[in-house]
Coordinates of C-alpha atoms in Angstrom, one line a residue:
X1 CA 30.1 36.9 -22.6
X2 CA 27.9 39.1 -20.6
X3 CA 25.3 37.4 -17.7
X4 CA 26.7 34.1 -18.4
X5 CA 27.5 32.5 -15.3
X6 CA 23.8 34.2 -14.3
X7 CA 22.4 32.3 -17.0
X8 CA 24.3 29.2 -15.8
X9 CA 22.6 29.2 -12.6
X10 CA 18.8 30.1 -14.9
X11 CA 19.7 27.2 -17.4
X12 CA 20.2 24.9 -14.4
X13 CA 17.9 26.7 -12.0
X14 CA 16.8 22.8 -10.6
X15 CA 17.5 24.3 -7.3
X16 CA 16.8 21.5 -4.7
X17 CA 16.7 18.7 -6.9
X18 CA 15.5 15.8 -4.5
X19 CA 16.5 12.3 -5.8
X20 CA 16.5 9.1 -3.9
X21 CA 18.0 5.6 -4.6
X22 CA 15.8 4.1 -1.6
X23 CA 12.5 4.5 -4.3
X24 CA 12.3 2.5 -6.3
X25 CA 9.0 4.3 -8.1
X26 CA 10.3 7.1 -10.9
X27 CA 9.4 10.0 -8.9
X28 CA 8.9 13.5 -9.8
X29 CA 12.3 15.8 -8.9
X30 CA 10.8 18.8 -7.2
X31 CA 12.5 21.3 -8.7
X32 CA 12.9 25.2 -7.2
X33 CA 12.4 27.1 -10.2
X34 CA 12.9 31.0 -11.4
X35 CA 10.6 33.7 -11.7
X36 CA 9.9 35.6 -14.9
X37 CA 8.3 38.9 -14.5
X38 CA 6.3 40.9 -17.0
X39 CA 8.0 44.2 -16.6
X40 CA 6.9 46.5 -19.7
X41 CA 4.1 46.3 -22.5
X42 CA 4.3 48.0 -26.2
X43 CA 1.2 48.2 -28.0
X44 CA 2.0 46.4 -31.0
X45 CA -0.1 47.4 -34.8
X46 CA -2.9 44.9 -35.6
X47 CA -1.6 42.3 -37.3
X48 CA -2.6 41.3 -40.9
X49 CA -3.2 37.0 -40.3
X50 CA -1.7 36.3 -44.2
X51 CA 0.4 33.3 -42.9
X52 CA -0.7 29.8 -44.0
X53 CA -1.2 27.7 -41.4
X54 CA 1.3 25.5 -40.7
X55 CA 0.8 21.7 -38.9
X56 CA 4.4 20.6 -38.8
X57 CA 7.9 22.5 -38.3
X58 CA 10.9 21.4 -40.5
X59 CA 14.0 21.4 -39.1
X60 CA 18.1 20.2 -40.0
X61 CA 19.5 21.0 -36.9
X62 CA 19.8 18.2 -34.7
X63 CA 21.1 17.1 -31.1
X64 CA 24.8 17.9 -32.2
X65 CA 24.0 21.4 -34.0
X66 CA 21.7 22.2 -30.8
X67 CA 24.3 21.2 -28.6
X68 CA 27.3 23.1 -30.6
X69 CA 25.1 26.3 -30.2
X70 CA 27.3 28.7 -28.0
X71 CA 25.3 29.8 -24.8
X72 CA 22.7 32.2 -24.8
X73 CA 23.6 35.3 -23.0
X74 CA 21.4 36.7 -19.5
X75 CA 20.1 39.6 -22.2
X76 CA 19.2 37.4 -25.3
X77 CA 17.1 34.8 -22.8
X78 CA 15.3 37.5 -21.5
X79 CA 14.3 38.7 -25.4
X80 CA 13.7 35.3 -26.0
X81 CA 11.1 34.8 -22.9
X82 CA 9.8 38.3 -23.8
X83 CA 5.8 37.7 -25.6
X84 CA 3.4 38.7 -27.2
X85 CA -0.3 38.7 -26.5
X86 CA -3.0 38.8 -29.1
X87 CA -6.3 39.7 -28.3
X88 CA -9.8 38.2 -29.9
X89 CA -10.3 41.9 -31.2
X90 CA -7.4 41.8 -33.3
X91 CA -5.1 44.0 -31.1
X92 CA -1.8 42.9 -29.7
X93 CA 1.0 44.0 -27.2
X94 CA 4.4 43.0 -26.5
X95 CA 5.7 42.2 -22.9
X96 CA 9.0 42.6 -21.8
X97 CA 10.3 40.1 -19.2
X98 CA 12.6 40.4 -16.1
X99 CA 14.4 36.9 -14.9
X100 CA 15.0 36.0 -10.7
X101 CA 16.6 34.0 -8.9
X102 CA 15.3 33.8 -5.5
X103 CA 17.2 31.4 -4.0
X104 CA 20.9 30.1 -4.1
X105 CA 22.4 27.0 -5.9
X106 CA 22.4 24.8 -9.0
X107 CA 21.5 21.8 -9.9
X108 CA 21.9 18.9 -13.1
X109 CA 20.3 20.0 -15.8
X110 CA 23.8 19.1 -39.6
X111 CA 22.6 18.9 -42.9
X112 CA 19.4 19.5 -45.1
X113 CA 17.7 15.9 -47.2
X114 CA 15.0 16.5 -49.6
X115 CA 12.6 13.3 -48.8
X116 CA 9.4 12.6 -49.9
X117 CA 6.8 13.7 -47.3
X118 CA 4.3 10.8 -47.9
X119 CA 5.3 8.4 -45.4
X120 CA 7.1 11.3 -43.1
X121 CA 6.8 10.6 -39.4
X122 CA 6.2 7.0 -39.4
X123 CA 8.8 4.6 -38.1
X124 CA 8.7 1.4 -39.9
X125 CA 4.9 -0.7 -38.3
X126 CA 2.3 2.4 -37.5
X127 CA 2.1 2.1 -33.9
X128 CA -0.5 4.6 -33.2
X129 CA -3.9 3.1 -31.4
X130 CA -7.0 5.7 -32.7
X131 CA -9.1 5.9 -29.2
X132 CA -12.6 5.1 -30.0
X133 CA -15.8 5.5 -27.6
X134 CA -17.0 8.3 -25.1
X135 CA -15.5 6.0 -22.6
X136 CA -12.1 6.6 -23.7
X137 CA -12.3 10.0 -25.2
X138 CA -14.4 11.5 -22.5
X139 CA -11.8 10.3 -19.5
X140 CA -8.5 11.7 -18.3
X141 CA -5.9 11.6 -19.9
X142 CA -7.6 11.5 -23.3
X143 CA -10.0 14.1 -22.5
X144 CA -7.1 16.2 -22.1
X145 CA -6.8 16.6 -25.9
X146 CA -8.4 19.3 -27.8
X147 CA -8.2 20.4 -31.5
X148 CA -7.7 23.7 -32.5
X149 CA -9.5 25.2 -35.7
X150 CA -6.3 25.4 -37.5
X151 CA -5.7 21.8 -37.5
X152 CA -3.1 21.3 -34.8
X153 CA -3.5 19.9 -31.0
X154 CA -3.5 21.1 -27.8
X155 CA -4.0 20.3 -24.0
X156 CA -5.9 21.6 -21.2
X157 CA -3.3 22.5 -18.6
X158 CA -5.9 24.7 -16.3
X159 CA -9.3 25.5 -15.9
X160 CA -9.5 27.8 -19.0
X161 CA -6.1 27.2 -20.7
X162 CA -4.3 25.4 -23.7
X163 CA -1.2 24.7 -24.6
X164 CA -0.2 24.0 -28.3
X165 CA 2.8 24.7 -30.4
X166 CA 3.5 28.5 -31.3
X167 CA 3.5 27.4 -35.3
X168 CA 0.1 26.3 -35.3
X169 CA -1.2 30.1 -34.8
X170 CA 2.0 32.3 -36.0
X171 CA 4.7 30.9 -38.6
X172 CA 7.1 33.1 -37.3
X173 CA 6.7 36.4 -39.3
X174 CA 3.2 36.7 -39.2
X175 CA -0.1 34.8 -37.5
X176 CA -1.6 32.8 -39.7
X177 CA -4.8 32.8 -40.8
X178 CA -7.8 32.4 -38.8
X179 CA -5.7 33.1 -35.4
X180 CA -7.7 35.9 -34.4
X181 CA -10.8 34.1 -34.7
X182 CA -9.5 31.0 -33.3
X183 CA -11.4 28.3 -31.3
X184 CA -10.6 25.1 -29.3
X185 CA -12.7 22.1 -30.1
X186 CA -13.6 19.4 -27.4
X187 CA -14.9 15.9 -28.8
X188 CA -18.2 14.9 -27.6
X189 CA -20.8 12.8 -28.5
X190 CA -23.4 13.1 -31.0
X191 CA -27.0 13.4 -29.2
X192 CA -29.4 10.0 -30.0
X193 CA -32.2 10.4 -32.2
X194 CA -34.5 8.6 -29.5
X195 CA -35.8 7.0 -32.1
X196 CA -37.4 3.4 -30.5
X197 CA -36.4 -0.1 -31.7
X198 CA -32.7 0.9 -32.5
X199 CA -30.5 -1.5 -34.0
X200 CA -28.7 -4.0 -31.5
X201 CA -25.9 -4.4 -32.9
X202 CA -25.6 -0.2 -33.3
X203 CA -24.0 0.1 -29.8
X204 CA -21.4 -2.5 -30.6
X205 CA -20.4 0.1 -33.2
X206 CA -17.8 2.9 -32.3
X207 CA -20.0 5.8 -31.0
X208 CA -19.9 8.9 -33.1
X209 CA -18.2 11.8 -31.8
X210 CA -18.4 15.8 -32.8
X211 CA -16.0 18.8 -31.9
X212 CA -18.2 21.4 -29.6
X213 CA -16.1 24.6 -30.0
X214 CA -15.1 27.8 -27.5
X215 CA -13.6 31.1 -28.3
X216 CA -10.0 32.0 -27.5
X217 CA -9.4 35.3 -25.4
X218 CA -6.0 35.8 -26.0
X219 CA -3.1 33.9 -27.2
X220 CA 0.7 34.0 -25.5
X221 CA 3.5 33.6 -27.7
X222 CA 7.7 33.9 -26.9
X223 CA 9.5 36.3 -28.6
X224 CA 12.1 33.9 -29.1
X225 CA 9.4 31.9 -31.4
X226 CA 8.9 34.9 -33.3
X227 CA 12.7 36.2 -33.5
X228 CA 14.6 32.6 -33.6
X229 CA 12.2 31.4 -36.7
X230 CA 14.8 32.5 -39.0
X231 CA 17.5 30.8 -37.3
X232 CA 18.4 27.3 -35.2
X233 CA 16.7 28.2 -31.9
X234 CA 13.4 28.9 -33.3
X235 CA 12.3 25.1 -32.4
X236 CA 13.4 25.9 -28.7
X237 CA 10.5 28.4 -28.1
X238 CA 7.9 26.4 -30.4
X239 CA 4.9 26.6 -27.8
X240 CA 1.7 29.1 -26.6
X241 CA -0.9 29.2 -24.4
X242 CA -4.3 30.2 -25.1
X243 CA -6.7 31.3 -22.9
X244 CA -10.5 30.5 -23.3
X245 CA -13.4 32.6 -23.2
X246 CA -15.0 30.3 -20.6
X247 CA -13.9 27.5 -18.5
X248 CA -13.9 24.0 -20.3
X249 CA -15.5 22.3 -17.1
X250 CA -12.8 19.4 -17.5
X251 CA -10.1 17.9 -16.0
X252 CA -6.8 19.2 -17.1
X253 CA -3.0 18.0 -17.0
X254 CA -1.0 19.9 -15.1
X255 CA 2.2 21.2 -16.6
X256 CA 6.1 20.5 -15.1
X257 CA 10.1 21.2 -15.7
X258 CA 11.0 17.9 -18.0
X259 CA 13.3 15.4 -16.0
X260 CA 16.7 14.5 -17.4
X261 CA 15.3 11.3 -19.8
X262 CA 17.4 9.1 -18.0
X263 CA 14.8 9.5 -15.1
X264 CA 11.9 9.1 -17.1
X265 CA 9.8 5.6 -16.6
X266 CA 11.3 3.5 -19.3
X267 CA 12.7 6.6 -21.0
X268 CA 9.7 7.1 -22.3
X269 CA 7.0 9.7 -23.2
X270 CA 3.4 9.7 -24.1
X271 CA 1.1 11.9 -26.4
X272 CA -2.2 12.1 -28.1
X273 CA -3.2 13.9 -31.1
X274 CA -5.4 15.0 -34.3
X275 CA -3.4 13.2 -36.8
X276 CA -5.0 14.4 -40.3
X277 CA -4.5 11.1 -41.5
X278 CA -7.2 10.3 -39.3
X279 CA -9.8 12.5 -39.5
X280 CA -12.0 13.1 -36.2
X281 CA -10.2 10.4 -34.6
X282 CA -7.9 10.4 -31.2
X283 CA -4.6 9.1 -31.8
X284 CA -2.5 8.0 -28.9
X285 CA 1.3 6.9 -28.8
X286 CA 4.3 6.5 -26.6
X287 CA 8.2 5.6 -27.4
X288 CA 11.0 5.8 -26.2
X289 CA 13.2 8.8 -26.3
X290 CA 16.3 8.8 -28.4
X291 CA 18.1 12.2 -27.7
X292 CA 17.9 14.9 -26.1
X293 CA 19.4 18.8 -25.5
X294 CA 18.1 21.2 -22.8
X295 CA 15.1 22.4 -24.9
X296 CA 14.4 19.5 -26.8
X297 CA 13.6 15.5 -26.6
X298 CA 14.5 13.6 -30.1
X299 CA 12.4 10.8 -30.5
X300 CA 10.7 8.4 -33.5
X301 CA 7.1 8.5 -32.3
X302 CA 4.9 8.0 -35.2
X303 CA 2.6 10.8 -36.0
X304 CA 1.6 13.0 -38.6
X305 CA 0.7 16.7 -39.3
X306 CA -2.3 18.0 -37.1
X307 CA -0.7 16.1 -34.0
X308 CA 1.7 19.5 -33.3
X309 CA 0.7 20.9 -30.4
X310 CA 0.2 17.9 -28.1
X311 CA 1.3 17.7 -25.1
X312 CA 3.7 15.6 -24.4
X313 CA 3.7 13.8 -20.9
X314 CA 4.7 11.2 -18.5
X315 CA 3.3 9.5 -15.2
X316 CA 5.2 9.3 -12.3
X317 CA 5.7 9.5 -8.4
X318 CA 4.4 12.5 -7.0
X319 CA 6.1 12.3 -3.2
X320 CA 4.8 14.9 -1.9
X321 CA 1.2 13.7 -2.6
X322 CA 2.1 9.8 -2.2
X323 CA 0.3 9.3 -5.2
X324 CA 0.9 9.0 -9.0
X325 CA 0.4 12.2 -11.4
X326 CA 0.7 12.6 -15.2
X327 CA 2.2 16.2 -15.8
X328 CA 2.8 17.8 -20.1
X329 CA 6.9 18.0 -19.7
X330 CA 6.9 18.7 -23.8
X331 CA 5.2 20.2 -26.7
X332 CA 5.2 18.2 -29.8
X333 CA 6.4 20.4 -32.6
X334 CA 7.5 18.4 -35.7
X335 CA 9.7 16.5 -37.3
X336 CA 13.9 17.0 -38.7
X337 CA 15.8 15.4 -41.0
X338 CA 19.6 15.1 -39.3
X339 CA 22.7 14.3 -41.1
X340 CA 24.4 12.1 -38.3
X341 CA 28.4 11.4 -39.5
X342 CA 27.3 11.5 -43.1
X343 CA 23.7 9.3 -42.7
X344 CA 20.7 11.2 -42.6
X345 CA 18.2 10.3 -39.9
X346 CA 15.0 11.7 -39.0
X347 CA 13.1 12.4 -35.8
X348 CA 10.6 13.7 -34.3
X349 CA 10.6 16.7 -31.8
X350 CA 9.2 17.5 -28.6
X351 CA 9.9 21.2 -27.3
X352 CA 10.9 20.2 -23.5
X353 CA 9.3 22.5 -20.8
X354 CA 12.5 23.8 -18.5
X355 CA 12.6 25.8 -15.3
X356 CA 12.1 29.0 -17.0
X357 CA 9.6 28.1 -19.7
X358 CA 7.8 26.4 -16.8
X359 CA 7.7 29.6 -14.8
X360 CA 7.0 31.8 -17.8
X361 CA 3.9 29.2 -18.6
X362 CA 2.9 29.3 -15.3
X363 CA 2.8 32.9 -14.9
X364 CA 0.2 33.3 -17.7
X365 CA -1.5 31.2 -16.4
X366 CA -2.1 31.9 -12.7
X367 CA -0.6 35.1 -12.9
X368 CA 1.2 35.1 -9.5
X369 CA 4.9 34.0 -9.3
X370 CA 4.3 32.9 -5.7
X371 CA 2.1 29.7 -7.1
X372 CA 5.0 29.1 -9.6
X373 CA 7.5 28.0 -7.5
X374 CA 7.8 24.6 -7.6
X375 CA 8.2 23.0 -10.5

C-alpha cells in the first residue's frame, strides 16, 4: 500500500512522548507533532445552502468496524486533511494540503437498529447539571461555550475562533442553510430595568440570560468530512473552525492531541452544551469513557441534539508551566447505535483531536506551523 509506513510514523507522529511514573498528577504528554501545509487553492462555485441543518450524526459503525478499517494510505490522508474555506460573501475555495515530518521517531498512539429517538442519548438517571447565573456562565470554563445560529455548540479556542462539529454547517453534500450567514452567540445577561424597590426575593431567582451574536468570516471544513460522509470515516473528520469577524474579548480553551484514555484523570472527559431540550440553558456533563479508536472516544454521556459541536476537554498537569490547564482534546459529534456480538448498544461520540488534526487546526488558526509544534 503506497506511503504506509510514512503514514505509520503521521498516525503515531507523538514524537517525544514524555511520561513519568515519579508524578503522580495526570500530566499533559507533550507531544512533537506534524506539519500540514496549505499547498494549492481551487476557487470552488458558490454554493447553494439547501441542506437541512443537522444537530446530531447517526452512525452504525462502531469501535470494531472503526478498528477493522484497513489503513489510510499517505495520499488519501492528505485528501482527507485537504479543506474548504467558505467566505461570509458566499464564495468558497478548496485547499490542498502537504504532510511533514520534521523530526525522526514514533511514538504510542456493525449493524444498523431502528430505535425510537425520544429518549436517545440519555443513559438511564439524566445526569446533566443546567449552569444557572452570570457567575457560572460568565467564568471559564463555562464561558467557553457558545451557540451557533444553527442550533449546535461550539468553543472558543483563540481570540477570534470556534470550534464546532463540521455537520452543524455542511451535511456532507452541501452546507446547510443559513451557513453563509452564520453567527456565534455568547450568553450574557439581560440589562436591569433600574427600576427602584425591586423585589427581594428577585435576586434569589436564576438571573436571566440572552445570546449577544457576532458574524463569522470564514468557516474551515476537511475534505474528508465532505468526501467520507457517504462512507464509515466520515465521523473521523466531523469538526470546523470558524473564524469571527471580531475578537470575542474572552477567555478561550486552548486546543491539544487527545491522550491515550488510559491517561486521562479517571478516564474521564468533560463537556458543555445547548441541549434543545433545554432551551437557553448551559448544560454541563462528564463520564467516563468507554472505547476508543484513533479518531474517536465512545462514551454514554447524556446529551441531546444542539450539544454537537462542544468541545470536549479534560484538566490536567501542564509540566512545563507547573500548573493545571483544561485543553478541547474532542469534538462532540453524535450518537451510534452498535451491534456488539449480536446486542445492540448505543453511544455517544466524540471526534478525538490527533497530531495531525491538531496541526491542521492550529494552522488555521495561527497560521504559522512554527507555533504548531507542540502539541
Amino acid at each position: 500500500m503506497v506511503g504506509v509506513p510514512t503514514l505509520i510514523l503521521l498516525l503515531c507522529a507523538a514524537n517525544g512522548v514524555l511520561l513519568s511514573n515519579s508524578y503522580w498528577k495526570p500530566t499533559w504528554p507533550a507531544y512533537k507533532v506534524p506539519v500540514v501545509l496549505p499547498q494549492s487553492t481551487l476557487t470552488l462555485d458558490k454554493p447553494h445552502f439547501d441542506a437541512k441543518p443537522k444537530l446530531e450524526v447517526l452512525s452504525s459503525c462502531g469501535p470494531a468496524c472503526h478498528k477493522r478499517s484497513p489503513l489510510p494510505t499517505y495520499e488519501e490522508v492528505k485528501d482527507y486533511l485537504s479543506y474548504e474555506t467558505l467566505y461570509a460573501n458566499g464564495s468558497r475555495t478548496e485547499t490542498e494540503v502537504g504532510i511533514y515530518i520534521l523530526s525522526s521517531g514514533s511514538g504510542n498512539g456493525g449493524g444498523t437498529q431502528s430505535r425510537s429517538r425520544t429518549k436517545r442519548q440519555i443513559y438511564g438517571y439524566d445526569s446533566r447539571f443546567s449552569i444557572f447565573g452570570k457567575d457560572f456562565l460568565l467564568n471559564y470554563p463555562f464561558s467557553t461555550s457558545v451557540k451557533l445560529s444553527t442550533g449546535c455548540t461550539g468553543t472558543l479556542v483563540a481570540e477570534k475562533h470556534v470550534l464546532t462539529a463540521a455537520h452543524c454547517i455542511h451535511d456532507g453534500k452541501s452546507y446547510v442553510k443559513g451557513a453563509q450567514k452564520l453567527r456565534v452567540g455568547f450568553l450574557r445577561p439581560k440589562l436591569k430595568d433600574g427600576s427602584k424597590g425591586a423585589n427581594i426575593t428577585s435576586s434569589m431567582m436564576p438571573e436571566k440570560m440572552k445570546f449577544q451574536w457576532i458574524r463569522v468570516k470564514r468557516t474551515h471544513v476537511p475534505k474528508g468530512w465532505i468526501k467520507g460522509n457517504a462512507n464509515d470515516i466520515g465521523m473521523d473528520y466531523d469538526y470546523a473552525l470558524l473564524e469571527l469577524k471580531k475578537p470575542h474579548k474572552r477567555k478561550f480553551m486552548k486546543i491539544g492531541v487527545s491522550p491515550p484514555a488510559r491517561q486521562l484523570p479517571g478516564g474521564r472527559i468533560h463537556f458543555s452544551g445547548y441541549d434543545n431540550d433545554r432551551p437557553g440553558n448551559l448544560v454541563y456533563r462528564f463520564c467516563d469513557v468507554k472505547d476508543e479508536t484513533y479518531d474517536l472516544l465512545y462514551q454514554q454521556c447524556d446529551a441531546q441534539p444542539g450539544a454537537s459541536g462542544s468541545g470536549v476537554y479534560v484538566r490536567m498537569w501542564k509540566r512545563q508551566q507547573n500548573k493545571w490547564e483544561r485543553k478541547i482534546i474532542g469534538i462532540f459529534s453524535g450518537h451510534q447505535w452498535v451491534d456488539l456480538n449480536g446486542s445492540p448498544q448505543d453511544f455517544n461520540v466524540a471526534v478525538r483531536i490527533t497530531p495531525l488534526k491538531y496541526a491542521q487546526i492550529c494552522y488555521w488558526i495561527k497560521g504559522n506551523y512554527l507555533d504548531c509544534r507542540e502539541g
